[in-house]
Every structure is written in structure tokens, then in C-alpha cells.
PDB file of C-alpha atoms in Angstrom:
ATOM      1  CA  MET B   1       0.028   0.128   0.012  1.00  0.00           C
ATOM      2  CA  ASN B   2       2.811   2.514  -1.007  1.00  0.00           C
ATOM      3  CA  LYS B   3       0.997   4.362  -3.878  1.00  0.00           C
ATOM      4  CA  GLN B   4      -1.398   6.482  -2.883  1.00  0.00           C
ATOM      5  CA  SER B   5      -4.138   5.501  -5.760  1.00  0.00           C
ATOM      6  CA  THR B   6      -3.756   2.206  -4.057  1.00  0.00           C
ATOM      7  CA  ILE B   7      -4.391   4.183  -0.661  1.00  0.00           C
ATOM      8  CA  LYS B   8      -7.499   5.782  -1.769  1.00  0.00           C
ATOM      9  CA  GLU B   9      -8.972   2.865  -3.357  1.00  0.00           C
ATOM     10  CA  TYR B  10      -8.119   1.197  -0.065  1.00  0.00           C
ATOM     11  CA  ILE B  11     -10.103   3.643   1.917  1.00  0.00           C
ATOM     12  CA  GLU B  12     -12.927   4.056  -0.690  1.00  0.00           C
ATOM     13  CA  GLY B  13     -13.364  -0.040  -0.484  1.00  0.00           C
ATOM     14  CA  ILE B  14     -13.413   0.229   3.621  1.00  0.00           C
ATOM     15  CA  LEU B  15     -16.060   3.278   3.468  1.00  0.00           C
ATOM     16  CA  LYS B  16     -18.408   1.068   0.739  1.00  0.00           C
ATOM     17  CA  THR B  17     -18.409  -1.661   2.785  1.00  0.00           C
ATOM     18  CA  ILE B  18     -18.949  -0.142   6.730  1.00  0.00           C
ATOM     19  CA  GLY B  19     -22.849   1.412   6.772  1.00  0.00           C
ATOM     20  CA  PHE B  20     -21.497   2.225  10.549  1.00  0.00           C
ATOM     21  CA  ALA B  21     -19.080   3.844  12.482  1.00  0.00           C
ATOM     22  CA  VAL B  22     -18.058   6.177  15.757  1.00  0.00           C
ATOM     23  CA  LEU B  23     -18.491   9.562  15.686  1.00  0.00           C
ATOM     24  CA  ALA B  24     -16.026  11.409  18.298  1.00  0.00           C
ATOM     25  CA  THR B  25     -16.858  15.075  19.048  1.00  0.00           C
ATOM     26  CA  GLU B  26     -16.252  17.258  22.113  1.00  0.00           C
ATOM     27  CA  GLY B  27     -17.974  19.661  24.404  1.00  0.00           C
ATOM     28  CA  SER B  28     -16.836  21.864  27.141  1.00  0.00           C
ATOM     29  CA  GLY B  29     -13.787  19.835  27.622  1.00  0.00           C
ATOM     30  CA  GLN B  30     -16.133  16.707  27.628  1.00  0.00           C
ATOM     31  CA  PRO B  31     -15.266  13.957  24.424  1.00  0.00           C
ATOM     32  CA  HIS B  32     -18.420  12.424  23.602  1.00  0.00           C
ATOM     33  CA  ALA B  33     -18.444   9.222  21.070  1.00  0.00           C
ATOM     34  CA  SER B  34     -21.538   8.379  19.170  1.00  0.00           C
ATOM     35  CA  LEU B  35     -22.374   5.395  16.561  1.00  0.00           C
ATOM     36  CA  ILE B  36     -23.607   6.604  13.327  1.00  0.00           C
ATOM     37  CA  ALA B  37     -24.684   5.429   9.629  1.00  0.00           C
ATOM     38  CA  ILE B  38     -22.333   6.770   7.116  1.00  0.00           C
ATOM     39  CA  THR B  39     -22.850   7.150   3.590  1.00  0.00           C
ATOM     40  CA  PRO B  40     -19.677   8.155   1.441  1.00  0.00           C
ATOM     41  CA  LEU B  41     -20.425  10.878  -1.318  1.00  0.00           C
ATOM     42  CA  GLY B  42     -18.307   9.937  -4.386  1.00  0.00           C
ATOM     43  CA  SER B  43     -14.670   9.844  -3.059  1.00  0.00           C
ATOM     44  CA  CYS B  44     -13.216   9.009   0.293  1.00  0.00           C
ATOM     45  CA  LYS B  45     -13.095  12.740   1.459  1.00  0.00           C
ATOM     46  CA  GLN B  46     -16.984  13.538   2.371  1.00  0.00           C
ATOM     47  CA  LEU B  47     -19.604  11.499   3.804  1.00  0.00           C
ATOM     48  CA  VAL B  48     -23.033  11.870   5.548  1.00  0.00           C
ATOM     49  CA  PHE B  49     -25.404  11.133   8.463  1.00  0.00           C
ATOM     50  CA  ALA B  50     -27.901  12.041   9.592  1.00  0.00           C
ATOM     51  CA  THR B  51     -28.792  13.231  13.457  1.00  0.00           C
ATOM     52  CA  TYR B  52     -31.451  14.793  15.441  1.00  0.00           C
ATOM     53  CA  ARG B  53     -30.640  18.199  16.276  1.00  0.00           C
ATOM     54  CA  ASN B  54     -31.803  17.709  20.280  1.00  0.00           C
ATOM     55  CA  THR B  55     -28.784  15.729  20.785  1.00  0.00           C
ATOM     56  CA  LEU B  56     -25.779  15.768  22.617  1.00  0.00           C
ATOM     57  CA  LYS B  57     -23.611  15.255  19.597  1.00  0.00           C
ATOM     58  CA  TYR B  58     -25.427  18.144  17.650  1.00  0.00           C
ATOM     59  CA  ARG B  59     -24.795  20.722  19.814  1.00  0.00           C
ATOM     60  CA  ASN B  60     -21.182  19.456  20.053  1.00  0.00           C
ATOM     61  CA  ILE B  61     -20.713  19.771  16.286  1.00  0.00           C
ATOM     62  CA  GLU B  62     -22.219  23.316  16.325  1.00  0.00           C
ATOM     63  CA  ASN B  63     -20.132  24.202  19.071  1.00  0.00           C
ATOM     64  CA  ASN B  64     -16.515  22.514  17.318  1.00  0.00           C
ATOM     65  CA  SER B  65     -16.531  21.498  13.935  1.00  0.00           C
ATOM     66  CA  LYS B  66     -13.679  19.085  14.251  1.00  0.00           C
ATOM     67  CA  VAL B  67     -14.394  15.312  14.497  1.00  0.00           C
ATOM     68  CA  ALA B  68     -12.871  12.105  14.197  1.00  0.00           C
ATOM     69  CA  VAL B  69     -14.693   9.180  12.527  1.00  0.00           C
ATOM     70  CA  LEU B  70     -13.546   5.485  13.339  1.00  0.00           C
ATOM     71  CA  PHE B  71     -14.435   2.676  11.475  1.00  0.00           C
ATOM     72  CA  GLU B  72     -13.453  -0.874  12.150  1.00  0.00           C
ATOM     73  CA  SER B  73     -13.161  -3.458   8.897  1.00  0.00           C
ATOM     74  CA  GLU B  74     -12.207  -7.526   8.953  1.00  0.00           C
ATOM     75  CA  GLY B  75     -10.776  -8.685   5.563  1.00  0.00           C
ATOM     76  CA  LEU B  76      -8.193 -10.728   4.193  1.00  0.00           C
ATOM     77  CA  ASN B  77      -4.651 -10.281   3.737  1.00  0.00           C
ATOM     78  CA  LYS B  78      -2.338 -12.024   1.126  1.00  0.00           C
ATOM     79  CA  GLU B  79      -1.987 -14.972   3.410  1.00  0.00           C
ATOM     80  CA  ASP B  80      -5.843 -15.386   3.855  1.00  0.00           C
ATOM     81  CA  HIS B  81      -5.803 -14.309   7.287  1.00  0.00           C
ATOM     82  CA  ARG B  82      -8.484 -12.163   9.090  1.00  0.00           C
ATOM     83  CA  GLU B  83      -7.007  -8.959   9.272  1.00  0.00           C
ATOM     84  CA  ARG B  84      -8.664  -5.855  11.021  1.00  0.00           C
ATOM     85  CA  VAL B  85      -8.352  -2.933  10.148  1.00  0.00           C
ATOM     86  CA  VAL B  86      -8.838   0.603  11.967  1.00  0.00           C
ATOM     87  CA  LEU B  87      -9.313   3.380   9.692  1.00  0.00           C
ATOM     88  CA  THR B  88      -9.990   6.891  11.254  1.00  0.00           C
ATOM     89  CA  ILE B  89     -10.920   9.786   9.578  1.00  0.00           C
ATOM     90  CA  ILE B  90      -9.934  13.473  11.385  1.00  0.00           C
ATOM     91  CA  GLY B  91     -12.086  16.161   9.748  1.00  0.00           C
ATOM     92  CA  TYR B  92     -14.523  18.780  10.336  1.00  0.00           C
ATOM     93  CA  ILE B  93     -17.986  19.352   9.979  1.00  0.00           C
ATOM     94  CA  LYS B  94     -21.145  20.930   8.848  1.00  0.00           C
ATOM     95  CA  GLU B  95     -24.845  20.744   8.541  1.00  0.00           C
ATOM     96  CA  ILE B  96     -26.114  20.749   4.842  1.00  0.00           C
ATOM     97  CA  SER B  97     -29.428  21.635   3.359  1.00  0.00           C
ATOM     98  CA  ILE B  98     -31.621  18.946   2.116  1.00  0.00           C
ATOM     99  CA  SER B  99     -33.093  20.584  -0.376  1.00  0.00           C
ATOM    100  CA  GLU B 100     -29.936  22.093  -1.794  1.00  0.00           C
ATOM    101  CA  ASN B 101     -28.276  18.623  -1.332  1.00  0.00           C
ATOM    102  CA  GLU B 102     -31.000  16.368  -2.362  1.00  0.00           C
ATOM    103  CA  SER B 103     -28.565  13.995  -3.902  1.00  0.00           C
ATOM    104  CA  ALA B 104     -26.702  13.578  -0.499  1.00  0.00           C
ATOM    105  CA  TYR B 105     -29.716  12.838   1.197  1.00  0.00           C
ATOM    106  CA  GLN B 106     -31.022  10.343  -1.593  1.00  0.00           C
ATOM    107  CA  ALA B 107     -27.706   8.475  -1.785  1.00  0.00           C
ATOM    108  CA  HIS B 108     -27.779   8.024   2.445  1.00  0.00           C
ATOM    109  CA  LEU B 109     -31.473   6.929   2.534  1.00  0.00           C
ATOM    110  CA  MET B 110     -30.816   4.439  -0.299  1.00  0.00           C
ATOM    111  CA  ARG B 111     -28.014   3.294   1.572  1.00  0.00           C
ATOM    112  CA  HIS B 112     -29.779   3.110   5.268  1.00  0.00           C
ATOM    113  CA  PRO B 113     -33.745   2.866   3.595  1.00  0.00           C
ATOM    114  CA  GLU B 114     -34.899   1.573   7.415  1.00  0.00           C
ATOM    115  CA  MET B 115     -33.789   5.384   8.545  1.00  0.00           C
ATOM    116  CA  GLU B 116     -36.231   6.680   6.287  1.00  0.00           C
ATOM    117  CA  SER B 117     -39.253   8.151   9.206  1.00  0.00           C
ATOM    118  CA  PHE B 118     -36.190   9.386  10.774  1.00  0.00           C
ATOM    119  CA  MET B 119     -35.183  11.478   8.111  1.00  0.00           C
ATOM    120  CA  ARG B 120     -37.932  12.774   7.683  1.00  0.00           C
ATOM    121  CA  SER B 121     -38.374  14.340  10.732  1.00  0.00           C
ATOM    122  CA  SER B 122     -38.626  18.031  11.274  1.00  0.00           C
ATOM    123  CA  ASP B 123     -35.651  17.401  13.751  1.00  0.00           C
ATOM    124  CA  CYS B 124     -33.251  15.650  11.611  1.00  0.00           C
ATOM    125  CA  ALA B 125     -30.222  17.527  10.674  1.00  0.00           C
ATOM    126  CA  LEU B 126     -28.074  15.880   7.390  1.00  0.00           C
ATOM    127  CA  ILE B 127     -24.504  16.233   8.242  1.00  0.00           C
ATOM    128  CA  MET B 128     -21.364  16.505   6.069  1.00  0.00           C
ATOM    129  CA  VAL B 129     -18.091  15.032   7.252  1.00  0.00           C
ATOM    130  CA  THR B 130     -15.097  16.565   5.210  1.00  0.00           C
ATOM    131  CA  ALA B 131     -11.667  14.556   5.759  1.00  0.00           C
ATOM    132  CA  GLN B 132      -8.610  16.339   6.423  1.00  0.00           C
ATOM    133  CA  SER B 133      -6.451  13.367   6.979  1.00  0.00           C
ATOM    134  CA  PHE B 134      -6.826   9.638   7.761  1.00  0.00           C
ATOM    135  CA  GLN B 135      -5.507   7.447   9.868  1.00  0.00           C
ATOM    136  CA  ILE B 136      -4.902   3.369   9.102  1.00  0.00           C
ATOM    137  CA  VAL B 137      -3.963   1.236  11.771  1.00  0.00           C
ATOM    138  CA  ASN B 138      -3.484  -2.793  10.189  1.00  0.00           C
ATOM    139  CA  GLY B 139      -1.591  -3.944  14.115  1.00  0.00           C
ATOM    140  CA  ILE B 140      -0.072  -2.380  16.556  1.00  0.00           C
ATOM    141  CA  GLU B 141       3.121  -1.476  14.845  1.00  0.00           C
ATOM    142  CA  ASN B 142       1.579  -1.006  11.038  1.00  0.00           C
ATOM    143  CA  ILE B 143       0.079   2.134  11.394  1.00  0.00           C
ATOM    144  CA  ARG B 144       0.054   4.912   8.780  1.00  0.00           C
ATOM    145  CA  TRP B 145      -1.114   8.360   8.447  1.00  0.00           C
ATOM    146  CA  ILE B 146      -2.339  10.522   5.239  1.00  0.00           C
ATOM    147  CA  ARG B 147      -3.453  14.077   4.460  1.00  0.00           C
ATOM    148  CA  ALA B 148      -6.415  14.387   2.303  1.00  0.00           C
ATOM    149  CA  ASP B 149      -4.913  16.374   0.159  1.00  0.00           C
ATOM    150  CA  GLU B 150      -2.297  14.022  -1.051  1.00  0.00           C
ATOM    151  CA  ILE B 151      -4.643  11.351  -2.146  1.00  0.00           C
ATOM    152  CA  ASP B 152      -5.444  12.906  -5.294  1.00  0.00           C
ATOM    153  CA  SER B 153      -1.582  14.065  -5.848  1.00  0.00           C
ATOM    154  CA  THR B 154      -0.107  10.974  -7.694  1.00  0.00           C
TER     155      THR B 154
END
């Protein structure tokens, strides 16, 4: 996994196969973790999720747009052994208008149809995460950091 294009494909593969992740936020100096249903948008640099506005998670992201999103994946390595991979996206977050981002809304609803009534609620917000960097962990000594702007630089 030395070439940036391979890393991009690797990250995109994880995002396409995993529907849920852990979102880490911070508010008033206190960390908070939440399970979220995610949908990648086009590339590995943006994803969306939905949340109610009356939650601690939403209040935290209103006050601090910096977040971490953690994914855990299990795949097969070259020797056909199970390999656990942890991907963390470090980035920032913003609420997006559903009316102005209908394609993001529809993509999330298509990936998570069980969330339709939740997403139609007037209290539901559609949130976009934009990646600044990625951490890929394939074992205790196999940790790699890559900036989002490096991914397309090859």
C-alpha cells in the first residue's frame, strides 16, 4: 500500500463496505462518542450522516466542527488470514441543507432505507464530514497517516 492511488482505493473500499462508524465529538472539554450510519459521497473525502438536532452530538458539532470518525473492518490479507483494519477520518463537519443537497439525502436514504421516517423528521439534520487526514491501522506497529490533499496528488 505504498502508492497514493492504492491507499485511496483501500479507503474507499472500507467506506463502501461499512455502513456504521463511531463519531467522536467534544463539548465543554468533554469527549463524546456516538454510533452513526454513514454514506460516502463520491470519493473518500466526504461522507454524510443524519442526526436529531436535540442531541448532545449535534450540540457538540455546533460548537466545535472538528471530529474524528472511526471505522473497523475485517478483511483477508495476502495469505488469506483475517486482518482487522481500523480507519479513522479526522476532519470537520457542517450541516447541509437537504433541499440544496438532494442527491446526498437520497444516497443516504438509499444506503439506509430503515432510516426513512427518522430522516423525514423536521428535527433531523443531514451532516457532512470533510476529511482532512486519515489514519490507517493494520496492527500494533503498522500505522499510517495520510493527508486528504495527498490522496489525489499522484
